[in-house]
Short mmCIF file of C-alpha atoms and ligand atoms in Angstrom, two decimals:
data_model
loop_
_atom_site.label_atom_id
_atom_site.label_comp_id
_atom_site.label_asym_id
_atom_site.label_seq_id
_atom_site.Cartn_x
_atom_site.Cartn_y
_atom_site.Cartn_z
CA MET A 1 72.70 -72.74 -55.10
CA ILE A 2 73.48 -73.65 -58.61
CA SER A 3 73.08 -70.47 -60.47
CA HIS A 4 71.97 -70.98 -63.86
CA LEU A 5 70.11 -72.93 -66.52
CA TYR A 6 70.14 -73.15 -70.19
CA ILE A 7 67.22 -74.16 -72.31
CA LEU A 8 67.87 -75.23 -75.73
CA PHE A 9 65.11 -75.31 -78.41
CA PHE A 10 65.91 -76.95 -81.83
CA PHE A 11 63.66 -75.53 -84.35
CA PHE A 12 63.15 -77.16 -87.80
CA VAL A 13 60.38 -76.17 -90.30
CA THR A 14 59.26 -77.23 -93.71
CA ILE A 15 56.41 -75.45 -95.41
CA ARG A 16 54.38 -77.07 -98.05
CA ALA A 17 51.40 -75.74 -99.64
CA SER A 18 48.58 -78.14 -98.97
CA SER A 19 44.93 -78.80 -98.98
CA TYR A 20 45.07 -81.99 -97.02
CA LEU A 21 42.71 -80.70 -94.42
CA HIS A 22 39.69 -83.00 -94.91
CA PRO A 23 38.12 -84.94 -92.07
CA VAL A 24 36.67 -88.34 -92.60
CA ILE A 25 33.15 -89.12 -92.05
CA LYS A 26 31.09 -88.34 -89.04
CA CYS A 27 32.29 -89.33 -85.47
CA PRO A 28 30.67 -92.25 -83.74
CA GLU A 29 28.03 -90.78 -81.46
CA GLU A 30 28.25 -87.34 -83.07
CA ASP A 31 24.44 -86.74 -83.17
CA SER A 32 24.23 -87.61 -79.44
CA ILE A 33 26.87 -84.98 -78.58
CA ARG A 34 25.21 -82.63 -80.79
CA LYS A 35 21.78 -83.06 -79.13
CA CYS A 36 23.43 -82.94 -75.62
CA LEU A 37 25.20 -79.64 -76.31
CA ASP A 38 21.77 -78.20 -77.61
CA GLN A 39 19.98 -79.49 -74.51
CA TYR A 40 22.59 -77.72 -72.14
CA HIS A 41 22.11 -74.67 -74.09
CA ILE A 42 25.49 -73.88 -75.04
CA LYS A 43 25.55 -70.10 -75.91
CA GLY A 44 28.70 -69.74 -77.92
CA PRO A 45 29.09 -71.27 -81.51
CA VAL A 46 29.57 -74.88 -81.93
CA ASN A 47 31.30 -75.99 -85.06
CA PHE A 48 30.63 -79.45 -86.37
CA ARG A 49 32.41 -81.11 -89.19
CA ASN A 50 29.59 -80.40 -91.67
CA ASN A 51 29.82 -76.71 -91.04
CA THR A 52 32.95 -76.82 -93.24
CA VAL A 53 34.02 -73.32 -93.37
CA ALA A 54 33.88 -72.50 -89.59
CA TYR A 55 35.37 -76.06 -88.83
CA ASN A 56 38.32 -75.46 -91.15
CA LYS A 57 38.99 -71.98 -89.81
CA ASP A 58 39.16 -73.71 -86.32
CA LEU A 59 41.67 -76.38 -87.63
CA ASN A 60 43.64 -73.76 -89.34
CA PHE A 61 44.12 -71.82 -85.97
CA GLU A 62 46.78 -74.46 -85.13
CA TYR A 63 50.12 -73.38 -85.40
CA ASN A 64 51.80 -76.71 -86.54
CA LEU A 65 50.01 -78.42 -89.25
CA ARG A 66 52.23 -81.50 -89.06
CA VAL A 67 50.12 -83.13 -86.31
CA ILE A 68 46.54 -82.65 -86.86
CA HIS A 69 43.53 -84.66 -85.63
CA PHE A 70 40.03 -83.88 -86.47
CA PRO A 71 37.84 -82.99 -83.49
CA VAL A 72 34.06 -84.05 -83.47
CA ALA A 73 33.48 -80.14 -82.99
CA PHE A 74 34.83 -76.96 -81.53
CA VAL A 75 32.96 -75.31 -78.70
CA HIS A 76 33.46 -71.55 -78.55
CA PRO A 77 32.16 -70.70 -74.86
CA ILE A 78 31.27 -67.26 -74.02
CA ASP A 79 31.63 -67.71 -70.34
CA VAL A 80 32.70 -70.31 -67.67
CA PHE A 81 29.05 -71.89 -67.76
CA ASP A 82 29.55 -72.83 -71.36
CA VAL A 83 32.77 -74.60 -70.42
CA GLN A 84 30.96 -76.39 -67.51
CA ASN A 85 28.15 -77.64 -69.92
CA ALA A 86 30.55 -78.79 -72.46
CA ILE A 87 32.46 -80.76 -69.86
CA LYS A 88 29.14 -82.28 -68.61
CA CYS A 89 28.05 -83.44 -72.21
CA ALA A 90 31.54 -84.97 -72.88
CA VAL A 91 31.61 -86.89 -69.68
CA LYS A 92 28.14 -88.01 -69.90
CA LEU A 93 28.77 -89.28 -73.36
CA ASN A 94 32.15 -90.48 -72.78
CA PHE A 95 33.80 -88.07 -75.40
CA PRO A 96 37.31 -86.95 -74.76
CA ILE A 97 37.37 -83.34 -74.14
CA VAL A 98 40.32 -80.81 -74.36
CA ALA A 99 40.90 -77.18 -73.90
CA ARG A 100 42.57 -75.02 -76.51
CA SER A 101 44.03 -71.61 -75.99
CA GLY A 102 46.59 -70.38 -78.33
CA GLY A 103 46.83 -73.36 -80.47
CA HIS A 104 50.64 -73.27 -80.19
CA SER A 105 51.16 -76.93 -79.08
CA TYR A 106 53.96 -78.26 -81.20
CA GLU A 107 52.46 -81.64 -81.14
CA GLY A 108 48.81 -80.80 -81.49
CA TYR A 109 47.61 -81.49 -78.04
CA GLY A 110 45.08 -78.60 -78.27
CA LEU A 111 43.21 -80.89 -80.67
CA GLY A 112 43.46 -83.94 -78.31
CA ASP A 113 45.73 -86.83 -79.13
CA LYS A 114 43.29 -88.61 -81.52
CA ASP A 115 40.39 -87.71 -83.79
CA CYS A 116 36.88 -87.09 -82.45
CA SER A 117 37.70 -85.18 -79.36
CA LEU A 118 35.45 -82.38 -78.20
CA VAL A 119 37.53 -79.07 -78.30
CA VAL A 120 36.86 -76.24 -76.03
CA ASP A 121 38.44 -73.22 -77.78
CA LEU A 122 38.90 -70.52 -75.28
CA GLU A 123 39.71 -67.74 -77.75
CA THR A 124 36.68 -65.68 -77.07
CA LEU A 125 37.62 -65.57 -73.29
CA ASN A 126 40.02 -62.82 -73.59
CA LYS A 127 39.35 -60.13 -70.80
CA ILE A 128 42.45 -58.71 -68.69
CA ILE A 129 42.11 -56.81 -65.72
CA ILE A 130 45.03 -54.99 -64.19
CA ASP A 131 45.06 -54.09 -60.64
CA ILE A 132 47.76 -51.57 -59.95
CA ALA A 133 47.24 -51.55 -56.11
CA SER A 134 47.67 -55.25 -55.57
CA GLN A 135 50.25 -55.73 -58.60
CA THR A 136 48.09 -58.48 -60.14
CA ALA A 137 46.29 -59.08 -63.27
CA ILE A 138 43.29 -61.40 -63.71
CA VAL A 139 43.82 -62.98 -67.25
CA GLU A 140 41.21 -64.95 -69.21
CA THR A 141 42.99 -68.00 -70.56
CA GLY A 142 42.09 -67.27 -74.30
CA ASN A 143 44.31 -64.43 -74.52
CA LYS A 144 47.72 -64.34 -76.32
CA LEU A 145 50.92 -63.36 -74.37
CA GLU A 146 50.89 -60.36 -76.68
CA SER A 147 47.83 -58.96 -75.01
CA LEU A 148 49.12 -59.53 -71.71
CA TYR A 149 52.43 -57.84 -72.54
CA TYR A 150 50.63 -54.88 -73.95
CA GLU A 151 48.29 -54.37 -70.88
CA THR A 152 51.01 -54.72 -68.33
CA ASN A 153 53.25 -52.52 -70.18
CA ARG A 154 50.53 -49.78 -70.50
CA HIS A 155 50.18 -49.70 -66.77
CA GLY A 156 53.86 -49.78 -66.14
CA PHE A 157 54.27 -53.49 -65.19
CA ALA A 158 56.02 -56.73 -66.62
CA PHE A 159 55.18 -60.22 -66.64
CA PRO A 160 57.73 -63.01 -67.15
CA ALA A 161 56.73 -65.25 -69.98
CA GLY A 162 57.65 -66.79 -73.49
CA VAL A 163 59.78 -65.18 -76.29
CA CYS A 164 56.92 -65.87 -78.81
CA PRO A 165 54.25 -63.24 -78.21
CA TYR A 166 51.42 -65.18 -79.84
CA VAL A 167 51.63 -68.31 -77.74
CA GLY A 168 48.45 -68.76 -75.69
CA VAL A 169 48.24 -67.93 -72.06
CA GLY A 170 46.19 -71.04 -71.31
CA GLY A 171 48.75 -73.68 -72.34
CA HIS A 172 52.11 -71.52 -71.66
CA ILE A 173 51.59 -69.99 -68.31
CA THR A 174 50.14 -73.09 -66.64
CA GLY A 175 52.96 -75.21 -68.18
CA GLY A 176 55.87 -73.37 -67.03
CA GLY A 177 56.50 -70.46 -69.15
CA VAL A 178 60.15 -70.00 -70.29
CA GLY A 179 61.34 -66.79 -71.55
CA HIS A 180 62.87 -63.38 -71.05
CA LEU A 181 62.63 -62.14 -67.58
CA ASN A 182 62.57 -65.53 -65.85
CA ARG A 183 65.83 -64.77 -64.06
CA ILE A 184 64.58 -61.72 -62.34
CA PHE A 185 61.00 -62.72 -61.91
CA GLY A 186 60.74 -66.48 -62.24
CA LEU A 187 58.61 -68.68 -64.70
CA SER A 188 55.28 -67.67 -65.64
CA SER A 189 53.82 -70.63 -63.56
CA ASP A 190 55.80 -69.25 -60.52
CA ASN A 191 53.66 -66.16 -60.69
CA VAL A 192 50.24 -67.92 -60.81
CA LEU A 193 48.51 -66.68 -57.58
CA ASP A 194 45.17 -68.23 -58.16
CA ALA A 195 42.88 -69.70 -60.98
CA GLN A 196 39.36 -70.36 -61.88
CA ILE A 197 39.14 -73.89 -63.18
CA VAL A 198 36.25 -76.33 -64.15
CA LEU A 199 36.94 -79.95 -63.19
CA ALA A 200 35.93 -83.10 -64.91
CA ASN A 201 32.96 -83.55 -62.48
CA GLY A 202 31.66 -80.35 -63.84
CA THR A 203 32.34 -78.34 -60.58
CA ILE A 204 33.71 -74.65 -61.10
CA ILE A 205 36.54 -73.87 -58.64
CA ASN A 206 36.76 -70.22 -58.28
CA SER A 207 39.66 -70.31 -56.09
CA ALA A 208 42.26 -73.06 -57.09
CA LYS A 209 44.47 -72.02 -54.03
CA LYS A 210 42.08 -73.24 -51.64
CA TYR A 211 42.85 -76.72 -52.95
CA PRO A 212 46.64 -77.09 -52.25
CA GLU A 213 47.10 -80.13 -54.36
CA LEU A 214 45.37 -78.77 -57.41
CA PHE A 215 47.13 -75.38 -56.89
CA TRP A 216 50.31 -77.24 -56.84
CA ALA A 217 49.54 -79.18 -59.96
CA ILE A 218 48.46 -76.32 -62.03
CA ARG A 219 51.79 -74.45 -61.71
CA GLY A 220 53.67 -76.27 -64.07
CA ALA A 221 51.38 -79.00 -65.14
CA GLY A 222 48.21 -77.08 -65.65
CA ASN A 223 47.96 -78.06 -69.07
CA ALA A 224 48.01 -81.70 -68.50
CA GLY A 225 44.28 -82.32 -67.91
CA TYR A 226 43.37 -81.33 -64.38
CA GLY A 227 40.44 -79.41 -65.68
CA ILE A 228 39.79 -76.35 -68.00
CA ILE A 229 41.46 -73.27 -66.51
CA THR A 230 39.24 -70.17 -67.53
CA THR A 231 41.23 -67.60 -65.74
CA LEU A 232 44.44 -66.96 -63.91
CA THR A 233 45.49 -64.37 -61.16
CA LEU A 234 49.14 -63.41 -61.87
CA ARG A 235 51.61 -61.55 -59.83
CA ILE A 236 52.87 -58.58 -62.12
CA TYR A 237 56.00 -56.38 -61.36
CA PRO A 238 56.57 -52.51 -61.59
CA ILE A 239 59.29 -51.77 -64.10
CA GLN A 240 61.09 -48.64 -65.39
CA LYS A 241 59.60 -47.04 -68.62
CA ILE A 242 62.64 -47.51 -70.77
CA ALA A 243 64.09 -50.99 -71.62
CA THR A 244 66.92 -51.87 -73.89
CA ARG A 245 67.54 -54.52 -76.46
CA VAL A 246 71.06 -55.30 -77.32
CA ALA A 247 71.88 -57.35 -80.44
CA LEU A 248 75.56 -58.92 -80.41
CA LEU A 249 76.37 -60.53 -83.95
CA TYR A 250 79.01 -63.09 -84.47
CA ASP A 251 80.18 -65.28 -87.19
CA PHE A 252 78.91 -68.80 -87.05
CA ASP A 253 82.47 -69.97 -86.30
CA GLN A 254 82.66 -67.92 -83.19
CA THR A 255 79.73 -70.01 -81.76
CA PRO A 256 81.93 -72.10 -79.46
CA LEU A 257 83.38 -69.09 -78.09
CA VAL A 258 80.28 -67.47 -77.37
CA ILE A 259 78.94 -70.64 -75.64
CA SER A 260 81.92 -71.03 -73.42
CA VAL A 261 81.90 -67.22 -72.45
CA MET A 262 78.25 -68.07 -71.52
CA ASN A 263 79.08 -71.05 -69.54
CA GLN A 264 81.71 -68.92 -67.59
CA LEU A 265 79.78 -65.81 -67.10
CA GLY A 266 76.16 -66.72 -67.37
CA GLY A 267 75.62 -67.50 -63.72
CA ASN A 268 76.70 -64.15 -62.42
CA LEU A 269 74.99 -61.88 -65.14
CA HIS A 270 72.89 -59.25 -63.53
CA ARG A 271 69.30 -60.40 -63.20
CA ASN A 272 67.91 -57.38 -65.12
CA LEU A 273 69.72 -58.70 -68.10
CA THR A 274 68.15 -61.63 -70.20
CA VAL A 275 70.23 -63.29 -72.70
CA LEU A 276 69.18 -65.44 -75.64
CA ILE A 277 71.54 -66.96 -78.27
CA ARG A 278 70.19 -67.65 -81.75
CA ILE A 279 72.11 -70.23 -83.71
CA SER A 280 71.38 -70.88 -87.42
CA SER A 281 73.69 -72.28 -90.00
CA ASP A 282 72.66 -69.78 -92.59
CA ALA A 283 72.59 -66.70 -90.42
CA PRO A 284 75.03 -64.90 -87.92
CA THR A 285 75.06 -66.17 -84.56
CA THR A 286 73.31 -63.64 -82.31
CA VAL A 287 73.12 -62.87 -78.66
CA GLU A 288 70.01 -60.93 -77.86
CA GLY A 289 69.94 -59.27 -74.58
CA ILE A 290 67.07 -57.39 -73.10
CA TYR A 291 67.79 -55.23 -70.14
CA LEU A 292 65.33 -53.74 -67.83
CA GLY A 293 66.61 -49.98 -68.04
CA SER A 294 68.48 -47.59 -70.19
CA ALA A 295 71.21 -48.62 -72.71
CA ASN A 296 73.74 -46.53 -70.50
CA GLU A 297 72.68 -48.30 -67.38
CA SER A 298 73.09 -51.65 -69.02
CA GLN A 299 76.80 -51.04 -69.83
CA PRO A 300 78.54 -52.11 -66.52
CA TYR A 301 76.62 -55.50 -66.78
CA LEU A 302 77.57 -56.25 -70.49
CA GLN A 303 81.11 -55.15 -70.70
CA GLU A 304 82.75 -58.34 -69.68
CA PHE A 305 80.69 -60.42 -71.87
CA ILE A 306 81.58 -58.15 -74.92
CA LYS A 307 85.18 -58.15 -73.97
CA LEU A 308 85.50 -61.88 -73.85
CA SER A 309 83.24 -62.91 -76.60
CA LYS A 310 84.43 -60.24 -79.26
CA PRO A 311 81.14 -59.60 -81.34
CA LYS A 312 81.52 -58.22 -84.83
CA SER A 313 78.71 -55.68 -84.05
CA ILE A 314 76.70 -54.25 -81.35
CA THR A 315 73.61 -52.40 -81.56
CA TYR A 316 71.21 -51.00 -78.77
CA PHE A 317 67.57 -50.21 -79.23
CA GLU A 318 65.80 -48.30 -76.36
CA ASN A 319 62.06 -48.60 -76.13
CA ASP A 320 59.13 -49.61 -73.76
CA LEU A 321 59.25 -53.26 -72.85
CA TYR A 322 56.21 -54.20 -75.03
CA SER A 323 57.66 -52.77 -78.11
CA ILE A 324 60.94 -54.61 -77.47
CA LEU A 325 59.18 -58.07 -76.71
CA THR A 326 56.89 -57.78 -79.89
CA GLU A 327 59.03 -55.74 -82.60
CA GLY A 328 59.94 -57.83 -85.39
CA LYS A 329 57.97 -61.02 -84.08
CA GLU A 330 55.36 -62.24 -86.54
CA SER A 331 52.14 -60.69 -86.05
CA THR A 332 50.10 -63.31 -87.95
CA LYS A 333 50.74 -66.99 -87.41
CA THR A 334 52.82 -68.93 -89.83
CA PRO A 335 51.36 -72.10 -89.77
CA GLY A 336 53.80 -74.82 -91.32
CA PHE A 337 55.08 -78.27 -90.81
CA TYR A 338 57.28 -77.91 -87.52
CA LYS A 339 59.38 -80.34 -85.42
CA VAL A 340 60.85 -78.80 -82.15
CA LYS A 341 62.92 -80.40 -79.23
CA SER A 342 63.93 -78.95 -76.18
CA PHE A 343 66.57 -79.76 -73.58
CA PHE A 344 67.70 -78.27 -70.19
CA ILE A 345 71.43 -78.11 -69.64
CA ASP A 346 73.13 -78.31 -66.38
CA SER A 347 74.99 -75.36 -64.70
CA THR A 348 78.35 -76.79 -65.96
CA GLY A 349 77.17 -75.67 -69.48
CA LEU A 350 77.74 -77.44 -72.78
CA SER A 351 81.16 -79.15 -72.78
CA TYR A 352 83.63 -78.65 -75.63
CA GLU A 353 82.69 -82.04 -77.21
CA GLY A 354 79.01 -81.04 -76.93
CA ILE A 355 79.59 -77.78 -78.55
CA LYS A 356 81.46 -79.46 -81.38
CA TYR A 357 78.91 -81.90 -81.87
CA PHE A 358 76.33 -79.39 -81.83
CA MET A 359 77.91 -77.30 -84.45
CA SER A 360 78.40 -80.30 -86.99
CA PHE A 361 74.75 -81.20 -86.30
CA THR A 362 73.58 -77.62 -86.99
CA LYS A 363 75.55 -77.70 -90.21
CA SER A 364 74.20 -81.20 -91.23
CA ILE A 365 70.46 -80.58 -90.89
CA LYS A 366 68.62 -80.21 -94.09
CA CYS A 367 65.56 -78.09 -93.73
CA ALA A 368 63.93 -75.18 -95.21
CA VAL A 369 64.63 -73.48 -91.85
CA ASN A 370 66.46 -74.74 -88.75
CA ASN A 371 67.01 -72.83 -85.65
CA HIS A 372 68.53 -73.30 -82.29
CA VAL A 373 67.64 -71.01 -79.46
CA MET A 374 69.38 -70.99 -76.17
CA LEU A 375 68.10 -69.08 -73.36
CA LEU A 376 70.01 -68.34 -70.29
CA ASN A 377 67.69 -69.27 -67.25
CA GLY A 378 68.14 -69.93 -63.59
CA GLY A 379 68.24 -66.98 -61.28
CA LYS A 380 64.86 -66.55 -59.49
CA VAL A 381 63.77 -69.87 -61.09
CA ASN A 382 66.43 -71.83 -59.24
CA ASP A 383 65.65 -69.87 -55.93
CA ILE A 384 62.32 -71.75 -55.76
CA ARG A 385 62.48 -75.29 -54.40
CA ARG A 386 61.80 -78.11 -56.90
CA ASN A 387 59.07 -79.40 -54.80
CA GLU A 388 57.02 -76.41 -54.56
CA THR A 389 55.07 -76.38 -57.77
CA ALA A 390 54.76 -79.06 -60.36
CA PHE A 391 57.45 -77.47 -62.62
CA ILE A 392 60.62 -79.79 -62.04
CA HIS A 393 63.26 -78.45 -64.36
CA ARG A 394 65.14 -76.39 -61.72
CA ASP A 395 68.82 -76.32 -60.68
CA ASN A 396 69.89 -77.14 -64.13
C1 FAD B 1 56.08 -70.37 -82.04
C2 FAD B 1 56.13 -71.07 -80.69
C3 FAD B 1 57.11 -70.40 -79.81
C4 FAD B 1 57.11 -70.93 -78.47
N1 FAD B 1 57.94 -70.10 -77.64
C5 FAD B 1 57.99 -70.56 -76.34
C6 FAD B 1 58.77 -69.95 -75.53
O1 FAD B 1 59.37 -69.11 -75.72
N2 FAD B 1 58.85 -70.42 -74.23
C7 FAD B 1 58.08 -71.51 -73.53
O2 FAD B 1 57.92 -71.64 -72.44
N3 FAD B 1 57.34 -72.15 -74.61
C8 FAD B 1 57.22 -71.76 -75.97
N4 FAD B 1 56.34 -72.45 -76.86
C9 FAD B 1 55.74 -73.45 -76.38
C10 FAD B 1 54.28 -73.19 -75.74
O3 FAD B 1 54.51 -72.35 -74.68
C11 FAD B 1 53.45 -74.36 -75.41
O4 FAD B 1 53.32 -75.26 -76.56
C12 FAD B 1 52.19 -73.88 -74.72
O5 FAD B 1 51.47 -75.21 -74.25
C13 FAD B 1 51.21 -73.38 -75.80
O6 FAD B 1 50.07 -72.82 -75.26
P1 FAD B 1 48.65 -72.63 -76.02
O7 FAD B 1 47.69 -72.27 -75.15
O8 FAD B 1 49.08 -71.59 -77.21
O9 FAD B 1 48.55 -73.99 -76.85
P2 FAD B 1 47.39 -74.98 -77.13
O10 FAD B 1 47.68 -75.81 -78.25
O11 FAD B 1 45.94 -74.20 -77.15
O12 FAD B 1 47.34 -75.76 -75.74
C14 FAD B 1 48.48 -76.56 -75.47
C15 FAD B 1 48.05 -77.53 -74.37
O13 FAD B 1 47.80 -76.90 -73.18
C16 FAD B 1 46.39 -77.22 -72.79
N5 FAD B 1 45.56 -76.04 -72.53
C17 FAD B 1 45.39 -75.04 -73.34
N6 FAD B 1 44.62 -74.22 -72.65
C18 FAD B 1 44.45 -74.64 -71.39
C19 FAD B 1 43.31 -74.24 -70.35
N7 FAD B 1 43.01 -72.95 -70.32
N8 FAD B 1 43.08 -75.10 -69.29
C20 FAD B 1 43.70 -76.32 -69.47
N9 FAD B 1 44.65 -76.58 -70.33
C21 FAD B 1 44.81 -75.92 -71.43
C22 FAD B 1 45.73 -77.98 -74.04
O14 FAD B 1 44.69 -78.80 -73.83
C23 FAD B 1 47.16 -78.59 -74.85
O15 FAD B 1 47.35 -79.78 -74.08
C24 FAD B 1 56.11 -72.01 -78.10
C25 FAD B 1 55.47 -72.63 -78.98
C26 FAD B 1 55.40 -72.03 -80.39
C27 FAD B 1 54.54 -72.77 -81.35
C1 NAG B 2 25.01 -80.72 -90.02
O1 NAG B 2 24.24 -81.96 -89.56
C2 NAG B 2 23.29 -81.73 -88.65
C3 NAG B 2 22.73 -83.04 -88.22
O2 NAG B 2 22.86 -84.07 -89.14
C4 NAG B 2 22.10 -80.83 -89.31
O3 NAG B 2 21.02 -80.68 -88.34
C5 NAG B 2 22.73 -79.62 -89.75
O4 NAG B 2 21.81 -78.87 -90.23
C6 NAG B 2 23.87 -79.71 -90.58
N1 NAG B 2 24.54 -78.45 -90.89
C7 NAG B 2 25.05 -78.02 -91.94
C8 NAG B 2 25.89 -76.63 -92.06
O5 NAG B 2 25.14 -78.87 -92.90
C1 NAG B 3 34.09 -82.40 -57.99
O1 NAG B 3 35.34 -82.54 -57.40
C2 NAG B 3 35.61 -81.63 -56.29
C3 NAG B 3 37.14 -81.85 -56.00
O2 NAG B 3 37.24 -83.00 -55.46
C4 NAG B 3 34.60 -81.57 -55.02
O3 NAG B 3 34.97 -80.54 -54.16
C5 NAG B 3 33.16 -81.40 -55.65
O4 NAG B 3 32.42 -81.43 -54.70
C6 NAG B 3 32.92 -82.48 -56.83
N1 NAG B 3 31.72 -82.11 -57.29
C7 NAG B 3 30.64 -83.03 -57.63
C8 NAG B 3 29.47 -82.55 -58.33
O5 NAG B 3 30.75 -84.20 -57.32
C1 NAG B 4 66.34 -53.64 -62.34
O1 NAG B 4 65.06 -53.61 -62.87
C2 NAG B 4 64.21 -52.91 -61.89
C3 NAG B 4 62.79 -53.06 -62.47
O2 NAG B 4 62.69 -52.36 -63.54
C4 NAG B 4 64.53 -51.47 -61.41
O3 NAG B 4 63.81 -51.21 -60.47
C5 NAG B 4 66.10 -51.54 -61.10
O4 NAG B 4 66.45 -50.36 -60.86
C6 NAG B 4 66.80 -52.19 -62.09
N1 NAG B 4 68.25 -52.25 -61.56
C7 NAG B 4 69.46 -52.04 -62.34
C8 NAG B 4 70.61 -52.12 -61.64
O5 NAG B 4 69.28 -51.56 -63.40
C1 NAG B 5 74.85 -42.11 -72.09
O1 NAG B 5 76.20 -42.01 -71.60
C2 NAG B 5 77.09 -40.99 -72.65
C3 NAG B 5 78.28 -41.14 -72.10
O2 NAG B 5 78.40 -41.27 -70.84
C4 NAG B 5 76.23 -39.70 -72.43
O3 NAG B 5 77.12 -38.78 -73.31
C5 NAG B 5 75.01 -39.76 -73.00
O4 NAG B 5 74.16 -38.54 -72.98
C6 NAG B 5 74.07 -40.68 -72.15
N1 NAG B 5 72.77 -40.90 -72.82
C7 NAG B 5 71.57 -40.84 -72.04
C8 NAG B 5 70.43 -41.17 -72.72
O5 NAG B 5 71.63 -40.60 -70.84
C1 NAG B 6 60.34 -79.55 -49.91
O1 NAG B 6 61.55 -79.87 -49.69
C2 NAG B 6 62.24 -79.28 -48.58
C3 NAG B 6 63.75 -79.88 -48.44
O2 NAG B 6 64.19 -80.04 -49.74
C4 NAG B 6 61.39 -79.69 -47.29
O3 NAG B 6 61.91 -78.96 -46.10
C5 NAG B 6 59.95 -79.20 -47.60
O4 NAG B 6 59.29 -79.46 -46.36
C6 NAG B 6 59.32 -79.84 -48.75
N1 NAG B 6 58.13 -79.26 -48.96
C7 NAG B 6 57.05 -80.04 -49.44
C8 NAG B 6 55.73 -79.18 -49.59
O5 NAG B 6 57.20 -81.23 -49.55
#
């Protein structure tokens, strides 16, 4: 079994002050969709373009302002029947319809891929129920990961999901969900046990696992348009109260050493230890580890990495897992103009030439911010067969 997997995110930002958000005139058939939504008695707010303040607030919910499309309207369902009725109208009138959960698609997919889509914004569907006995969570898809981290932690559990706590549950967990804790617990989508989903024909499926092909698809490609997922039933894991964050700092020029040590040791690091490398041309290279256990308990699993990679400084912080996952992370959104690419790297790791190229590329990029994040993955992710779910990036 190939033992590890890197994921590399390239992250570029430019931020411009701008008041460019002004949709063109009405969409074709706008009056018909307005009438239909009315006839179907959608209970939650529906914001059309002429409702300027509410509509612009909905648009600005997007994290990335580089790719903006102007929907015909934003529907804010208060329950699954509102979602169902929105779908029925859209289908009847041939409007493209799209779900939006956290608005954290870097390519604006939560607004559809063109103007005049009908957006079903799930933000108000935000209940979370933790069932300690069965070690499951029932989570509505309008939640952010932050709420899921909070509720699971409060009950003594963890759920493996993204590094950014303000990503939406709906797009993230159904599409894979790469982050801390994948090596010990698998991807987010590996831990989906069931789902409620509204299909394009308007049928509410209360238990997606009774439809094996649908259930296969929504674990890895659930954000690709098989329907609008309203709740997810998730496997959650009991953990110790204390977790540890360790930060190892390096000079930028030590980056090739750090990566080669990771190539060498990554596959055998203890699964309770998660490792993320941050590389930026204008900040120290950082290896950030999260360990499920105390700082003392983490020692045996870190020693060799520290010995070989020679960090300039080492800091340990002990806290509960929620605090560790959310501290220092932006609590309000920072909308801007972003471009992000991600790659999977196979178990041989980055070659020496690859590292050299990567370093000079990093130095050459001219942008307000540019960041590279490498996450050591694998472990449980690679224990699951590639054909078991729609998430195909395993054994890398
Ligand atoms: C700052 C930032 C950090 C990130 N960090 C990570 C990370 O650490 N790990 C990682 O794996 N990814 C990360 N991502 C990527 C992120 O997981 C995906 O973009 C994800 O799809 C976002 O989900 P969302 O609900 O917030 O997005 P949205 O823009 O609301 O939706 C994204 C896509 O999912 C679809 N969708 C949303 N909700 C539903 C639903 N309920 N039913 C069906 N389809 C739905 C939308 O139609 C759209 O196509 C990050 C993104 C950002 C902006
Ligand atoms: C928007 O337009 C519709 C139909 O043309 C009208 O009924 C509604 O009152 C308008 N709303 C606002 C806020 O102007
Ligand atoms: C919608 O599709 C599902 C899955 O194929 C099917 O079970 C259901 O009966 C369909 N509903 C309608 C109203 O056709
Ligand atoms: C790993 O984490 C689990 C869950 O918190 C815990 O039960 C176990 O004791 C940990 N193992 C080590 C070696 O720290
Ligand atoms: C950690 O280990 C050191 C040395 O073994 C010991 O002095 C210290 O009390 C331990 N800390 C905790 C919180 O157990
Ligand atoms: C998945 O692949 C394995 C072998 O690689 C095979 O034994 C198994 O039947 C496959 N499962 C499905 C659902 O196709």
